[in-house]
Short mmCIF file of C-alpha atoms in Angstrom, two decimals:
data_model
loop_
_atom_site.label_atom_id
_atom_site.label_comp_id
_atom_site.label_asym_id
_atom_site.label_seq_id
_atom_site.Cartn_x
_atom_site.Cartn_y
_atom_site.Cartn_z
CA UNK I 1 -37.76 -49.15 31.14
CA UNK I 2 -38.16 -47.34 27.85
CA UNK I 3 -38.73 -43.64 27.42
CA UNK I 4 -39.05 -41.33 24.45
CA UNK I 5 -36.34 -38.70 24.41
CA UNK I 6 -36.69 -35.21 23.04
CA UNK I 7 -34.21 -33.90 20.53
CA UNK I 8 -35.16 -30.29 21.09
CA UNK I 9 -31.57 -29.23 21.72
CA UNK I 10 -30.86 -29.97 18.08
CA UNK I 11 -33.65 -27.68 16.96
CA UNK I 12 -32.40 -24.92 19.24
CA UNK I 13 -28.87 -25.23 17.93
CA UNK I 14 -29.83 -25.17 14.27
CA UNK I 15 -32.00 -22.15 14.86
CA UNK I 16 -28.88 -20.35 16.06
CA UNK I 17 -30.34 -19.44 19.44
CA UNK I 18 -28.05 -18.21 22.21
CA UNK I 19 -27.53 -20.75 24.93
CA UNK I 20 -26.76 -20.01 28.56
CA UNK I 21 -23.61 -21.34 30.16
CA UNK I 22 -24.12 -23.22 33.42
CA UNK I 23 -21.94 -24.40 36.27
CA UNK I 24 -20.43 -27.37 34.43
CA UNK I 25 -19.73 -25.55 31.14
CA UNK I 26 -22.81 -27.09 29.48
CA UNK I 27 -25.80 -25.41 27.92
CA UNK I 28 -29.41 -24.82 28.86
CA UNK I 29 -32.26 -25.43 26.45
CA UNK I 30 -34.67 -22.69 25.55
CA UNK I 31 -38.06 -24.24 26.34
CA UNK I 32 -39.89 -21.70 24.25
CA UNK I 33 -38.16 -22.81 21.07
CA UNK I 34 -37.89 -26.50 21.88
CA UNK I 35 -41.45 -27.07 20.71
CA UNK I 36 -40.86 -25.44 17.34
CA UNK I 37 -41.39 -27.79 14.38
CA UNK I 38 -38.38 -28.61 12.22
CA UNK I 39 -39.72 -26.77 9.18
CA UNK I 40 -39.90 -23.51 11.10
CA UNK I 41 -36.41 -23.72 12.59
CA UNK I 42 -34.73 -25.01 9.46
CA UNK I 43 -33.55 -28.06 11.34
CA UNK I 44 -32.81 -31.13 9.27
CA UNK I 45 -34.27 -33.98 11.33
CA UNK I 46 -32.47 -37.24 10.63
CA UNK I 47 -34.53 -39.79 12.53
CA UNK I 48 -38.13 -40.90 12.67
CA UNK I 49 -40.81 -39.33 14.84
CA UNK I 50 -40.89 -40.15 18.56
CA UNK I 51 -41.75 -43.75 19.22
CA UNK I 52 -38.60 -45.41 17.90
CA UNK I 53 -37.89 -46.82 14.49
CA UNK I 54 -35.56 -44.07 13.27
CA UNK I 55 -32.79 -45.16 10.94
CA UNK I 56 -30.20 -42.41 11.43
CA UNK I 57 -28.61 -40.53 14.30
CA UNK I 58 -29.79 -36.99 14.94
CA UNK I 59 -27.19 -34.27 14.60
CA UNK I 60 -26.33 -31.75 17.28
CA UNK I 61 -26.90 -34.08 20.24
CA UNK I 62 -25.48 -32.98 23.58
CA UNK I 63 -23.96 -36.00 25.34
CA UNK I 64 -22.16 -35.88 28.69
CA UNK I 65 -20.06 -38.52 30.44
CA UNK I 66 -20.14 -38.67 34.24
CA UNK I 67 -17.56 -41.16 35.59
CA UNK I 68 -17.17 -42.44 39.13
CA UNK I 69 -14.41 -39.89 39.47
CA UNK I 70 -12.27 -37.78 37.19
CA UNK I 71 -8.44 -37.92 37.04
CA UNK I 72 -8.72 -41.69 36.60
CA UNK I 73 -6.81 -43.16 33.61
CA UNK I 74 -9.50 -45.74 33.01
CA UNK I 75 -12.28 -43.18 32.68
CA UNK I 76 -10.09 -40.80 30.73
CA UNK I 77 -9.66 -43.59 28.17
CA UNK I 78 -13.44 -44.18 28.20
CA UNK I 79 -13.96 -40.47 27.64
CA UNK I 80 -11.67 -40.46 24.62
CA UNK I 81 -13.78 -43.18 23.03
CA UNK I 82 -17.04 -41.42 23.83
CA UNK I 83 -15.78 -38.10 22.53
CA UNK I 84 -14.68 -39.66 19.24
CA UNK I 85 -18.16 -41.13 18.76
CA UNK I 86 -19.95 -37.87 19.57
CA UNK I 87 -17.61 -35.96 17.25
CA UNK I 88 -18.33 -38.46 14.48
CA UNK I 89 -22.04 -37.80 15.03
CA UNK I 90 -21.54 -34.01 14.86
CA UNK I 91 -22.68 -33.62 18.46
CA UNK I 92 -21.45 -31.75 21.54
CA UNK I 93 -19.52 -33.67 24.20
CA UNK I 94 -18.71 -32.94 27.84
CA UNK I 95 -16.68 -34.94 30.37
CA UNK I 96 -17.49 -33.91 33.92
CA UNK I 97 -17.64 -35.36 37.40
CA UNK I 98 -16.38 -35.36 40.99
CA UNK I 99 -12.81 -35.89 42.13
CA UNK I 100 -13.99 -38.35 44.81
CA UNK I 101 -15.80 -41.59 44.04
CA UNK I 102 -18.98 -41.02 46.06
CA UNK I 103 -22.64 -41.21 45.14
CA UNK I 104 -23.47 -37.93 46.88
CA UNK I 105 -20.92 -36.11 44.74
CA UNK I 106 -22.39 -37.58 41.56
CA UNK I 107 -25.91 -36.43 42.44
CA UNK I 108 -25.06 -32.75 42.07
CA UNK I 109 -23.57 -33.36 38.63
CA UNK I 110 -26.63 -35.30 37.51
CA UNK I 111 -28.83 -32.43 38.67
CA UNK I 112 -26.73 -29.92 36.74
CA UNK I 113 -26.83 -31.99 33.56
CA UNK I 114 -30.59 -32.37 33.98
CA UNK I 115 -30.97 -28.60 34.23
CA UNK I 116 -28.88 -28.24 31.09
CA UNK I 117 -31.28 -30.64 29.34
CA UNK I 118 -28.51 -32.67 27.74
CA UNK I 119 -29.74 -35.36 25.38
CA UNK I 120 -27.88 -38.23 27.06
CA UNK I 121 -25.92 -38.89 30.24
CA UNK I 122 -23.30 -41.65 30.23
CA UNK I 123 -22.87 -42.63 33.89
CA UNK I 124 -20.58 -44.99 35.78
CA UNK I 125 -22.40 -45.22 39.08
CA UNK I 126 -20.89 -45.17 42.55
CA UNK I 127 -24.05 -46.66 44.08
CA UNK I 128 -26.89 -48.74 42.59
CA UNK I 129 -29.72 -46.92 44.34
CA UNK I 130 -28.60 -43.57 45.74
CA UNK I 131 -28.63 -41.89 42.32
CA UNK I 132 -32.09 -43.01 41.25
CA UNK I 133 -34.05 -39.94 42.32
CA UNK I 134 -31.73 -37.58 40.45
CA UNK I 135 -31.69 -39.85 37.40
CA UNK I 136 -35.50 -39.99 37.35
CA UNK I 137 -35.67 -36.21 37.27
CA UNK I 138 -33.20 -36.12 34.39
CA UNK I 139 -35.18 -38.75 32.53
CA UNK I 140 -38.44 -36.88 33.08
CA UNK I 141 -36.73 -33.85 31.53
CA UNK I 142 -36.10 -35.89 28.38
CA UNK I 143 -32.53 -37.08 28.93
CA UNK I 144 -31.51 -40.60 27.92
CA UNK I 145 -29.80 -42.39 30.81
CA UNK I 146 -27.06 -44.84 29.85
CA UNK I 147 -24.93 -46.43 32.53
CA UNK I 148 -21.61 -48.03 31.65
CA UNK I 149 -18.94 -49.84 33.65
CA UNK I 150 -21.04 -49.76 36.87
CA UNK I 151 -24.83 -50.00 36.81
CA UNK I 152 -27.75 -48.68 38.84
CA UNK I 153 -31.08 -50.38 39.45
CA UNK I 154 -32.47 -51.11 35.96
CA UNK I 155 -35.56 -49.06 36.80
CA UNK I 156 -33.37 -45.98 37.07
CA UNK I 157 -31.86 -45.98 33.57
CA UNK I 158 -32.59 -46.89 29.97
CA UNK I 159 -29.54 -48.96 29.08
CA UNK I 160 -26.48 -50.44 30.75
CA UNK I 161 -23.37 -50.92 28.60
CA UNK I 162 -21.48 -53.72 30.33
CA UNK I 163 -17.79 -54.32 29.78
CA UNK I 164 -18.26 -58.08 29.67
CA UNK I 165 -20.50 -60.67 31.21
CA UNK I 166 -19.97 -60.14 34.93
CA UNK I 167 -19.27 -63.78 35.65
CA UNK I 168 -16.49 -63.82 33.04
CA UNK I 169 -14.65 -61.07 34.92
CA UNK I 170 -14.92 -62.73 38.32
CA UNK I 171 -13.79 -66.08 36.92
CA UNK I 172 -10.85 -64.50 35.08
CA UNK I 173 -9.71 -62.71 38.25
CA UNK I 174 -9.64 -65.78 40.47
CA UNK I 175 -8.17 -67.91 37.68
CA UNK I 176 -5.24 -65.53 37.19
CA UNK I 177 -4.61 -65.39 40.94
CA UNK I 178 -4.77 -69.17 41.24
CA UNK I 179 -2.33 -69.66 38.37
CA UNK I 180 0.18 -67.27 39.93
CA UNK I 181 0.16 -68.98 43.35
CA UNK I 182 -0.17 -72.53 42.04
CA UNK I 183 -3.66 -72.89 43.47
CA UNK I 184 -2.62 -72.69 47.10
CA UNK I 185 -2.49 -69.96 49.75
CA UNK I 186 -4.19 -66.89 51.16
CA UNK I 187 -5.60 -64.18 48.89
CA UNK I 188 -7.17 -60.80 49.59
CA UNK I 189 -9.22 -58.36 47.54
CA UNK I 190 -8.52 -54.64 47.21
CA UNK I 191 -11.74 -53.20 45.79
CA UNK I 192 -12.96 -49.69 44.97
CA UNK I 193 -15.96 -48.49 46.99
CA UNK I 194 -18.08 -50.76 49.14
CA UNK I 195 -21.20 -49.95 47.09
CA UNK I 196 -19.72 -50.22 43.59
CA UNK I 197 -22.13 -52.44 41.66
CA UNK I 198 -19.62 -53.95 39.28
CA UNK I 199 -16.95 -54.57 41.93
CA UNK I 200 -19.41 -56.34 44.22
CA UNK I 201 -20.75 -58.51 41.39
CA UNK I 202 -17.23 -59.68 40.51
CA UNK I 203 -16.37 -60.29 44.15
CA UNK I 204 -19.52 -62.41 44.50
CA UNK I 205 -18.33 -64.56 41.59
CA UNK I 206 -14.86 -64.92 43.14
CA UNK I 207 -16.38 -66.01 46.45
CA UNK I 208 -18.70 -68.44 44.69
CA UNK I 209 -15.84 -69.95 42.71
CA UNK I 210 -13.78 -70.40 45.87
CA UNK I 211 -16.67 -72.19 47.56
CA UNK I 212 -17.72 -74.46 44.71
CA UNK I 213 -14.79 -75.00 42.34
CA UNK I 214 -12.51 -77.86 43.47
CA UNK I 215 -9.62 -76.30 41.52
CA UNK I 216 -9.51 -73.58 44.19
CA UNK I 217 -9.83 -75.81 47.27
CA UNK I 218 -6.39 -74.73 48.48
CA UNK I 219 -7.12 -70.99 48.29
CA UNK I 220 -8.49 -68.98 51.23
CA UNK I 221 -9.95 -65.49 50.90
CA UNK I 222 -8.83 -63.76 54.10
CA UNK I 223 -9.96 -60.14 53.57
CA UNK I 224 -11.71 -57.66 51.31
CA UNK I 225 -10.75 -54.01 51.75
CA UNK I 226 -11.75 -50.81 49.97
CA UNK I 227 -9.50 -48.08 48.62
CA UNK I 228 -12.43 -45.95 47.41
CA UNK I 229 -10.67 -45.56 44.05
CA UNK I 230 -8.24 -43.18 45.71
CA UNK I 231 -4.56 -43.74 45.07
CA UNK I 232 -3.24 -42.92 48.53
CA UNK I 233 -5.94 -44.88 50.35
CA UNK I 234 -5.46 -47.89 48.06
CA UNK I 235 -1.70 -47.71 48.70
CA UNK I 236 -2.32 -47.65 52.46
CA UNK I 237 -4.85 -50.50 52.29
CA UNK I 238 -2.26 -52.62 50.46
CA UNK I 239 0.24 -51.99 53.22
CA UNK I 240 -2.41 -52.84 55.81
CA UNK I 241 -3.27 -56.13 54.12
CA UNK I 242 0.33 -57.28 54.09
CA UNK I 243 0.88 -56.31 57.72
CA UNK I 244 -2.34 -57.99 58.88
CA UNK I 245 -1.78 -61.16 56.85
CA UNK I 246 1.92 -62.08 56.78
CA UNK I 247 1.13 -65.33 54.92
CA UNK I 248 -0.70 -63.55 52.12
CA UNK I 249 0.15 -65.00 48.70
CA UNK I 250 -1.86 -62.78 46.35
CA UNK I 251 -3.89 -59.59 46.07
CA UNK I 252 -6.74 -59.26 43.58
CA UNK I 253 -7.64 -55.66 42.74
CA UNK I 254 -10.55 -55.32 40.28
CA UNK I 255 -10.05 -51.57 39.93
CA UNK I 256 -7.49 -49.68 37.85
CA UNK I 257 -6.70 -47.22 40.64
CA UNK I 258 -6.29 -50.00 43.19
CA UNK I 259 -4.08 -52.29 41.14
CA UNK I 260 -1.70 -49.45 40.21
CA UNK I 261 -1.41 -48.28 43.82
CA UNK I 262 -0.85 -51.83 45.06
CA UNK I 263 1.78 -52.41 42.37
CA UNK I 264 3.60 -49.26 43.41
CA UNK I 265 3.67 -50.40 47.02
CA UNK I 266 4.92 -53.88 46.14
CA UNK I 267 7.53 -52.44 43.78
CA UNK I 268 9.14 -50.45 46.59
CA UNK I 269 8.95 -53.18 49.22
CA UNK I 270 10.43 -56.56 50.11
CA UNK I 271 7.19 -58.14 48.87
CA UNK I 272 8.05 -57.56 45.21
CA UNK I 273 8.10 -60.92 43.50
CA UNK I 274 6.93 -62.61 46.70
CA UNK I 275 3.25 -61.57 46.71
CA UNK I 276 1.34 -61.92 43.45
CA UNK I 277 -0.84 -59.06 42.27
CA UNK I 278 -3.53 -59.28 39.62
CA UNK I 279 -6.77 -57.52 38.76
CA UNK I 280 -8.02 -54.99 36.27
CA UNK I 281 -5.74 -52.29 34.87
CA UNK I 282 -4.78 -50.49 31.69
CA UNK I 283 -1.64 -51.57 29.80
CA UNK I 284 -0.12 -48.09 29.89
CA UNK I 285 -0.39 -47.70 33.65
CA UNK I 286 0.78 -51.26 34.37
CA UNK I 287 3.56 -51.63 31.79
CA UNK I 288 6.45 -50.73 34.10
CA UNK I 289 5.21 -53.16 36.76
CA UNK I 290 5.04 -56.00 34.24
CA UNK I 291 8.49 -55.17 32.88
CA UNK I 292 10.14 -55.24 36.32
CA UNK I 293 8.32 -58.38 37.46
CA UNK I 294 6.07 -56.79 40.07
CA UNK I 295 2.99 -58.00 38.17
CA UNK I 296 2.81 -61.15 36.05
CA UNK I 297 -0.61 -60.83 34.47
CA UNK I 298 -3.78 -58.73 34.72
CA UNK I 299 -6.84 -58.17 32.57
CA UNK I 300 -9.16 -55.56 31.14
CA UNK I 301 -11.35 -54.72 28.18
CA UNK I 302 -10.67 -51.68 26.01
CA UNK I 303 -12.12 -48.77 28.05
CA UNK I 304 -12.01 -46.53 24.98
CA UNK I 305 -14.29 -48.95 23.12
CA UNK I 306 -16.56 -49.09 26.17
CA UNK I 307 -16.98 -45.31 26.18
CA UNK I 308 -17.50 -45.30 22.42
CA UNK I 309 -20.24 -47.93 22.65
CA UNK I 310 -21.93 -46.06 25.52
CA UNK I 311 -21.96 -42.86 23.46
CA UNK I 312 -23.49 -44.56 20.43
CA UNK I 313 -26.10 -46.20 22.67
CA UNK I 314 -27.02 -42.84 24.17
CA UNK I 315 -27.22 -41.26 20.73
CA UNK I 316 -29.40 -44.09 19.44
CA UNK I 317 -31.83 -43.55 22.33
CA UNK I 318 -31.86 -39.77 21.92
CA UNK I 319 -32.44 -40.17 18.18
CA UNK I 320 -35.40 -42.54 18.78
CA UNK I 321 -33.62 -45.26 16.83
CA UNK I 322 -34.15 -47.58 19.79
CA UNK I 323 -36.22 -47.50 22.97
CA UNK I 324 -34.02 -49.70 25.14
CA UNK I 325 -36.25 -52.74 24.74
CA UNK I 326 -34.80 -56.22 24.51
CA UNK I 327 -34.03 -57.06 20.89
CA UNK I 328 -33.42 -53.47 19.77
CA UNK I 329 -30.41 -53.20 17.47
CA UNK I 330 -28.17 -50.33 16.39
CA UNK I 331 -24.78 -49.88 14.77
CA UNK I 332 -22.03 -48.33 16.90
CA UNK I 333 -19.74 -47.01 14.19
CA UNK I 334 -16.75 -49.25 13.46
CA UNK I 335 -17.54 -51.33 16.55
CA UNK I 336 -20.37 -52.90 14.58
CA UNK I 337 -23.93 -53.87 15.38
CA UNK I 338 -25.15 -54.47 18.92
CA UNK I 339 -28.36 -55.92 20.29
CA UNK I 340 -30.03 -54.88 23.54
CA UNK I 341 -30.38 -57.85 25.88
CA UNK I 342 -32.60 -58.52 28.87
CA UNK I 343 -32.99 -55.66 31.37
CA UNK I 344 -31.57 -53.21 28.83
CA UNK I 345 -28.03 -54.61 28.94
CA UNK I 346 -25.55 -54.32 26.07
CA UNK I 347 -22.30 -56.30 26.36
CA UNK I 348 -19.08 -55.00 24.81
CA UNK I 349 -17.13 -58.27 24.76
CA UNK I 350 -14.73 -60.58 26.67
CA UNK I 351 -11.77 -59.29 28.72
CA UNK I 352 -8.17 -59.45 27.48
CA UNK I 353 -5.29 -60.71 29.62
CA UNK I 354 -2.09 -58.68 29.55
CA UNK I 355 1.38 -60.01 30.34
CA UNK I 356 4.99 -59.56 29.28
CA UNK I 357 4.35 -61.32 25.98
CA UNK I 358 1.59 -59.04 24.68
CA UNK I 359 1.44 -55.83 26.71
CA UNK I 360 3.44 -53.82 24.19
CA UNK I 361 0.82 -54.61 21.56
CA UNK I 362 -1.63 -52.27 23.34
CA UNK I 363 -1.65 -48.51 23.86
CA UNK I 364 -4.40 -47.32 26.22
#
């Protein structure tokens, strides 16, 4: 789905018009001046006319990141990358969102950003479909919709910036678990929310690998539970898994909140060193657990680079440099050139495995 996105906020800013603060500390466009031509406002337009084909990013773009939930180290790292990109582009950046990872909570933030007429929303979705109505309203108002980390239905956004190919993540997760239990025993999954698009896609791959790959014939998936990306609930779900399955050999947690909570539980229990834990986490949050032997190996991509790429993608859309069509290309700063794939998907790159040998080489 491609849409042309207005850059009227830039005109309003360069004209020096007063902007009204709203509930999420953003700004509201002045519709009366948004139609003014660049020569009347003194704005220096840096991309081609609507319809795509521009060669430079517009200045003064308002770009907001809306994560699954705030106070999450993973998304804070993504925000740092996005903010650096927006700053480089001389734009205005906002990081805002709910404290709980629910779709209903995200809807109100989308509505607020739509009312503010921001140029681009960078969204990690808590549900693939529940946000579509709000996103459509934002898009109709001229906002570019870029999902990252966790997607919505492709009809509800312009681009999806994927961490990696989904199958690569699922295969890496089950491979790490298998290696740590010598390919034999019971495993369980501690996921985020039941409707998280990315989590469910990776779990599907894990289940498929267990069914079809003879290397995993000795492994049994006994449970999948959900910590809702809440630390305390993830901690409790870890305890529940170990009590319900005394023969459990490994836990796979494809969420940074979940893996850290599970590691903390294992660290303080008799299961430390007895039950393997792997999944997706940041080096900084997992370093102590690797150093004391609670965790042998886990994986992730650079969330800062993911946020940076999402911000450049949103800016490219809002500047009419691309439309979101397959084959569109743009340069994301020092990250280099990226090409839009089928269904408006842009892939950052493969995941990195972290262990005692390399974890100190990373700082995020």
